[in-house]
Phi, psi and omega in degrees: 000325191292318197274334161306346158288311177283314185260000177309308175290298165000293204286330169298291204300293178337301182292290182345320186264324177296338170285324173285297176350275188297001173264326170306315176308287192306313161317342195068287182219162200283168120329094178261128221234083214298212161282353213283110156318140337304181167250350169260105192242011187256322204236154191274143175213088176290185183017098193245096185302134137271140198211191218206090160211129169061071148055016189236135177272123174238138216236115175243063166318149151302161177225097183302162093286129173309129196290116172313207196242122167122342164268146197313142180263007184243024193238181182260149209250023156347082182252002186178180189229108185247182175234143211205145172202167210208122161290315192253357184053038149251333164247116168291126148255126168275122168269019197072186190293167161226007190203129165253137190282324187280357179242023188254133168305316219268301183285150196287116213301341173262025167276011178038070159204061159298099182257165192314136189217167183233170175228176157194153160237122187256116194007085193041030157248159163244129189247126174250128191254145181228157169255115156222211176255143171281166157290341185285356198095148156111110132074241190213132174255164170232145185244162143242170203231136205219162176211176139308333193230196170248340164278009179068154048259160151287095153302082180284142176308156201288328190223166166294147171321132183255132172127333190249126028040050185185191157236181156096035222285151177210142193253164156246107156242089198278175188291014166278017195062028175202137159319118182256151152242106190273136147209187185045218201265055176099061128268149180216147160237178177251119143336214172211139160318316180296008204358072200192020166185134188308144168307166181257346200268353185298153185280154164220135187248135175284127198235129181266095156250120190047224196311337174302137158225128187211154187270139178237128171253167188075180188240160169248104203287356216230341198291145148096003152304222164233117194223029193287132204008061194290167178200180161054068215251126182242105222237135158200130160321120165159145177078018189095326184268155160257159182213104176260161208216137167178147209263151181182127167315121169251288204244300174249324227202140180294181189204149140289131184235173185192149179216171185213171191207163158243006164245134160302334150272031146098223294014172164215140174246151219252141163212009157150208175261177185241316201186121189295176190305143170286144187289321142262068140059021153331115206294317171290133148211134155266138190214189143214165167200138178222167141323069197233135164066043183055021154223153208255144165223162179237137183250119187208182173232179158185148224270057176286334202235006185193051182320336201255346169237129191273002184277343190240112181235177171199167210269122174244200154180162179219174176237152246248095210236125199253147156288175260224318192302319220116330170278173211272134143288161176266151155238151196287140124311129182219161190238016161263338189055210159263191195052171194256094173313150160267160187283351182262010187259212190250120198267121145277071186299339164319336174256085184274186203254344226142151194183147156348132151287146177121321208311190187199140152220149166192175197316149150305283193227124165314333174285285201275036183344306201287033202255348164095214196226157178229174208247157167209117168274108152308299183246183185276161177084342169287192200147129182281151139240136200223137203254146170066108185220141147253116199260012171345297184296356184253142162275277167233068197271177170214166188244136175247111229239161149225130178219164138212180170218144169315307197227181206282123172215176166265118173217162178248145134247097198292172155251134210022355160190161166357305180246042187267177178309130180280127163283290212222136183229110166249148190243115202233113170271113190235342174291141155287176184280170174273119194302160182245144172351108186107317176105356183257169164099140165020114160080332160293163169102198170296336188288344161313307180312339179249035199240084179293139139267119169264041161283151174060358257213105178324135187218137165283121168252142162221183163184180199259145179268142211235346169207176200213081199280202192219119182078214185254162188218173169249101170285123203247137168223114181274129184257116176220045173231174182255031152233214195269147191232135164249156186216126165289254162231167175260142169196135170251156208203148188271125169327169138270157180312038193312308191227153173242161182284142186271149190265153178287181187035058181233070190329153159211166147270148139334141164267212191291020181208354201079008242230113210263125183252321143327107195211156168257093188276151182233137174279168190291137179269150176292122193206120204249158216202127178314351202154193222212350196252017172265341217285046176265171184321308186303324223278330200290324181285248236327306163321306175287324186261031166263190175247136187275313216215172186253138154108356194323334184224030163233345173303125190244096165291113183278205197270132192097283188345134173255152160258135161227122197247089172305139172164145208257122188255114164278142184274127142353108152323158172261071184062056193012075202070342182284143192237208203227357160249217178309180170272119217248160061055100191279169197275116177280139168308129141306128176228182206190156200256127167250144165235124176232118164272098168236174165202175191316131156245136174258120178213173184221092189306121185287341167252149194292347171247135192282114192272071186297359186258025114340267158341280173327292162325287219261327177227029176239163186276273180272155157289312189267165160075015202230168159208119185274123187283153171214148168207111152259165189223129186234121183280111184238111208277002147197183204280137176237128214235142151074046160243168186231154161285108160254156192217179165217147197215150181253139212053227162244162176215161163228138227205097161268140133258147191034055145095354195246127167290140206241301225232191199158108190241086178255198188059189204253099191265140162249138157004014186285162176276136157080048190249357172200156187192123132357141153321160148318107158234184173240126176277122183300137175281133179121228190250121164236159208248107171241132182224119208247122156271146201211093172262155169207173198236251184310331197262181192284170184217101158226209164165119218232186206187140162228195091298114199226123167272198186308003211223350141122356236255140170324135157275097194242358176271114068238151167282117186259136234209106175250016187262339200285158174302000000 
């Protein structure tokens, strides 16, 4: 028996860690958790004790559950304990379970009523207090559970603390050198130094209950308060006071309440409230409050992720402010919470900071609760506000929105208000056109198969950010279309490094393969194309030699330079006369006078192939449907003669040198190197002039370009020179 006594925690420790193994396993990656109310989004994480260790806030909650079969389904449902910490109470990490009911000697293994617990740590241990049912019966006992770290694993000890009769446990370790343990409704005892047992010196008072009369150890800190079914009671120090805090019935539903002392164990006077009835009517609340970083927060719950049951909660906070006396401001409840979002993690904007009348939030999904929530902007002129975003971190970013809408409408993202600075302008099209009488005509026809209606419909949304603001802001989303816009979350996010700025006065080479990366880019003309199979030879020279811009094939651009680019644009037939009915007529294009203001970029491609639908993505109006100008300038200190151009282009291109068409890339082409080459030309000594057309219709766009000599062998004596005069 003796030896089995010995390895029995052994033997505990051992499964214990292997279960966090495998729960780690199974998680993939811990749970990042935004800042957002609730602050725990996969799992219910009621009544949430919060604590302060190695500068890390570690957050230990109860954990509701849906009631398994055979259990009350309208009571609260508790089978275990997970932990969870955060440097900044913007990232959540779950550390797995740390305390189980099936794994407490004392406790009864199906009694599902793990209740609000508390940690603390005494010279580098940690006592974790729990409330359950023993097996003997007879209410609720509270055990402790003890570890090395604050991440567990947790050993709980063989019996519950003798002596104690209740839930709900919270220890003071006040500056008087000694421990307290608060539980139920306002009882405090004195500890043991082992803190894993009542002091022997506690007062104890005899209590009648209805016939019953029993010895009680410790006071009740609470007699003469306002205590109507008070419970869950939370002691903490600061400003000279003990301040004891604990949810209690004011009229239907609890409120936080607080009384203070200059004793730990009281008398204590009562002096209001911390935080008023929950606003649907949530019978609970639960709380802590700590200190982090020179500022006080209050840690509480509410029925968020489970509006329709007040039994399944999770954990918010807010933060938490004293008056000059020492007393507690009340505090307000917000579905924005605290921290500082970074602008690259994923924004649950839906949980603003402020907002428009009219605005709205409710469930995503009503099933999948934990799918969070989404905001509805109703009309044009409404608007959200989502408070502390840090954009330090973008560099070079764009924004990725989940929206949906009834009909095709418009919004901005702003900056600190309503009429602030535009981040970012979507344009979001969810109607499809209206087919016209027949089925023929604009929009009509086969191009219809490819007209989705997306109303009402979850939508990814991206765009190019039109301002970048600086440090932290506050983000505003303006409804500036006329029907209702719903908004998910929001995130920005950095390219990767497709281009760099060309610095002035600066020369480049080919690199080591030959492959020219310096170039002068035109953002993209609008130019919109049934598909990538119209791209034959008549059609691309007919395209390719009209003029878009004045000067299209003699200009040597710089850096900067604007364009204004006129030109008469064809619409897409519409499936080229064919409908979904009788036989029609094909359809002659429509056309229309376009006008573009662009302009020149002097860039240095970071890949050998120039990723124009990049390039777009970051300074063009459309990505698809466009066709892109190039011009490099090559310096040659004598004639290199009898090379041929070779290129590859994803779609088609067309490649003058010095004014002479050289290359022709047609048909629905991908991306290869060397994929089409020229006749025997000659590069001239001195400056020649290469200039490149690149269209595309549905698909991505890039391309890259060389020189190859008779021996098949790279071209590599010239200089590419975007500077000139």
């Amino acid at each position: 028996m003796q030896l089995k006594l010995k390895k029995r925690p052994i033997i505990q420790l051992i499964l214990t860690r292997m279960k966090k193994l495998l729960c780690v396993i199974l998680m993939g990656v811990p749970l990042l958790a935004a800042a957002q109310n609730p602050i725990i989004r996969d799992q219910f994480s009621a009544d949430p004790t919060a604590r302060v260790f190695n500068n890390k806030v570690y957050l230990y909650p109860s954990h509701d559950i849906k009631p398994p079969v055979g259990q009350r389904q309208d009571w609260f449902c508790m089978e275990d304990y997970h932990v969870f910490s955060s440097e900044n109470l913007t990232d959540w990490t779950d550390h797995g379970v740390i305390v189980t009911q099936n794994k407490v000697p004392w406790v009864r293994p199906n009694s599902y009523s793990m209740w609000a617990p508390d940690c603390v740590e005494k010279n580098g241990k940690y006592y974790f207090y729990f409330p359950s049912a023993p097996q003997a019966g007879g209410g609720f006992g509270i055990g402790v559970a003890i570890a090395d770290s604050p991440e567990g694993p947790f050993i709980p000890e063989p019996e519950n603390i003798k002596g104690v009769n209740g839930i709900d446990p919270c220890v003071l370790q006040a500056s008087d050198g000694n421990a307290y343990l608060f539980w139920g409704n306002g009882r405090c005892a004195k500890l043991k130094p082992n803190m894993k047992e009542l002091a022997d010196d506690n007062p104890k008072t005899k209590v009648k209950f209805r016939e019953r009369e029993m010895e009680m150890v410790g006071v009740n800190c609470l007699e003469g308060l306002p205590s109507r079914q008070a419970e869950g009671p939370f002691a903490f120090e600061a400003n000279g006071w003990y301040y004891l805090t604990y949810p209690y019935v004011r009229e239907n539903t609890e409120v936080l309440g607080y009384a203070m002392s200059k004793n730990p164990m009281g008398p204590y006077e009562y002096k209001g409230l911390i935080m008023a009835e929950q606003p649907n009517g949530c019978w609970t609340n639960h709380h802590s409050i700590i200190n982090f970083k020179g500022q006080w927060y209050l840690f509480y719950h509410r029925n968020w992720f489970s509006p329709s049951d007040d039994k399944r909660r999770s954990a918010c906070i807010e933060k938490l402010f004293f008056n000059a006396d020492g007393t507690i401001q009340e505090v307000k409840q917000t579905i924005r919470g605290v921290g500082i979002n970074k602008a690259t993690e994923k924004i649950e904007i839906d949980r603003f900071s402020s907002a428009s009348e009219g605005v709205t939030e409710e469930l995503i999904d009503t099933v999948n609760t934990f799918r969070s929530y989404m905001a509805t902007l109703p009309t044009k002129g409404s608007w959200l506000q989502y408070n502390d975003v840090d954009f330090s971190m973008i560099t070079d970013g764009y924004l990725i929105m989940s929206v949906k809408a009834a009909d095709n409408t418009e919004f901005c993202i702003r900056e600190g208000n309503a009429k602030g600075k535009v981040i970012a302008r979507l344009k979001l099209t969810v109607r499809p056109p209206e087919p016209p009488a027949g089925g023929a005509g604009p929009g009509g026809g086969m191009m219809m198969r490819f007209n989705r209606d997306q109303r009402n419909q979850w939508l990814t949304q991206t765009a190019k950010l039109e301002y970048v603001p600086k440090g932290v802001t506050n983000l505003v989303i303006t409804n500036e279309g006329e029907g209702a816009l719903s908004v998910d979350y929001v995130r920005f996010k950095n390219r990767p490094k497709y281009f760099s700025p060309v610095a002035a006065n600066t020369t480049a080479q080919p690199d080591d393969e030959g492959f020219i990366h310096r170039w002068l880019l035109l953002e993209p003309i609008t130019k919109p194309n049934s598909g990538n199979t119209v791209f034959t030879d008549s059609y691309l020279r007919e395209h390719f030699n009209r003029e878009y811009f004045k000067g299209q094939q003699t200009i040597i651009p710089k850096d900067g330079q604007k364009v204004k680019a006129v030109f008469q644009q064809e619409q897409a037939p519409a499936g080229f006369g064919r409908g979904f009915g009788a036989q029609q007529q094909p359809q002659g294009p429509q056309v229309k006078t376009v006008t573009q203001n662009l302009t020149w970029h002097a860039l240095d491609s970071e890949n050998m192939n120039v990723k124009l639908f990049r390039f777009a993505e970051k300074w063009g109006e459309e990505i698809y449907g466009v066709l892109f100008w190039a011009v490099t300038i090559i310096d040659c200190d004598e004639d290199i003669e009898n090379v041929r151009l070779a290129v590859g282009s994803n779609s088609a291109s067309m490649w003058w040198l010095n004014g002479e068409e050289t290359l022709l890339l047609s048909g629905d082409r991908r991306m290869v190197k060397d994929d089409a080459m020229s006749n025997r030309i000659t590069l001239k000594k001195g400056r020649n002039i290469l200039r490149g057309a690149v269209i595309n219709g549905p698909g991505m766009s890039d391309f890259c370009v060389r020189f190859l000599d008779e021996n098949g062998n790279p071209v590599k004596n010239y200089k590419i020179n975007l500077n000139q005069k």
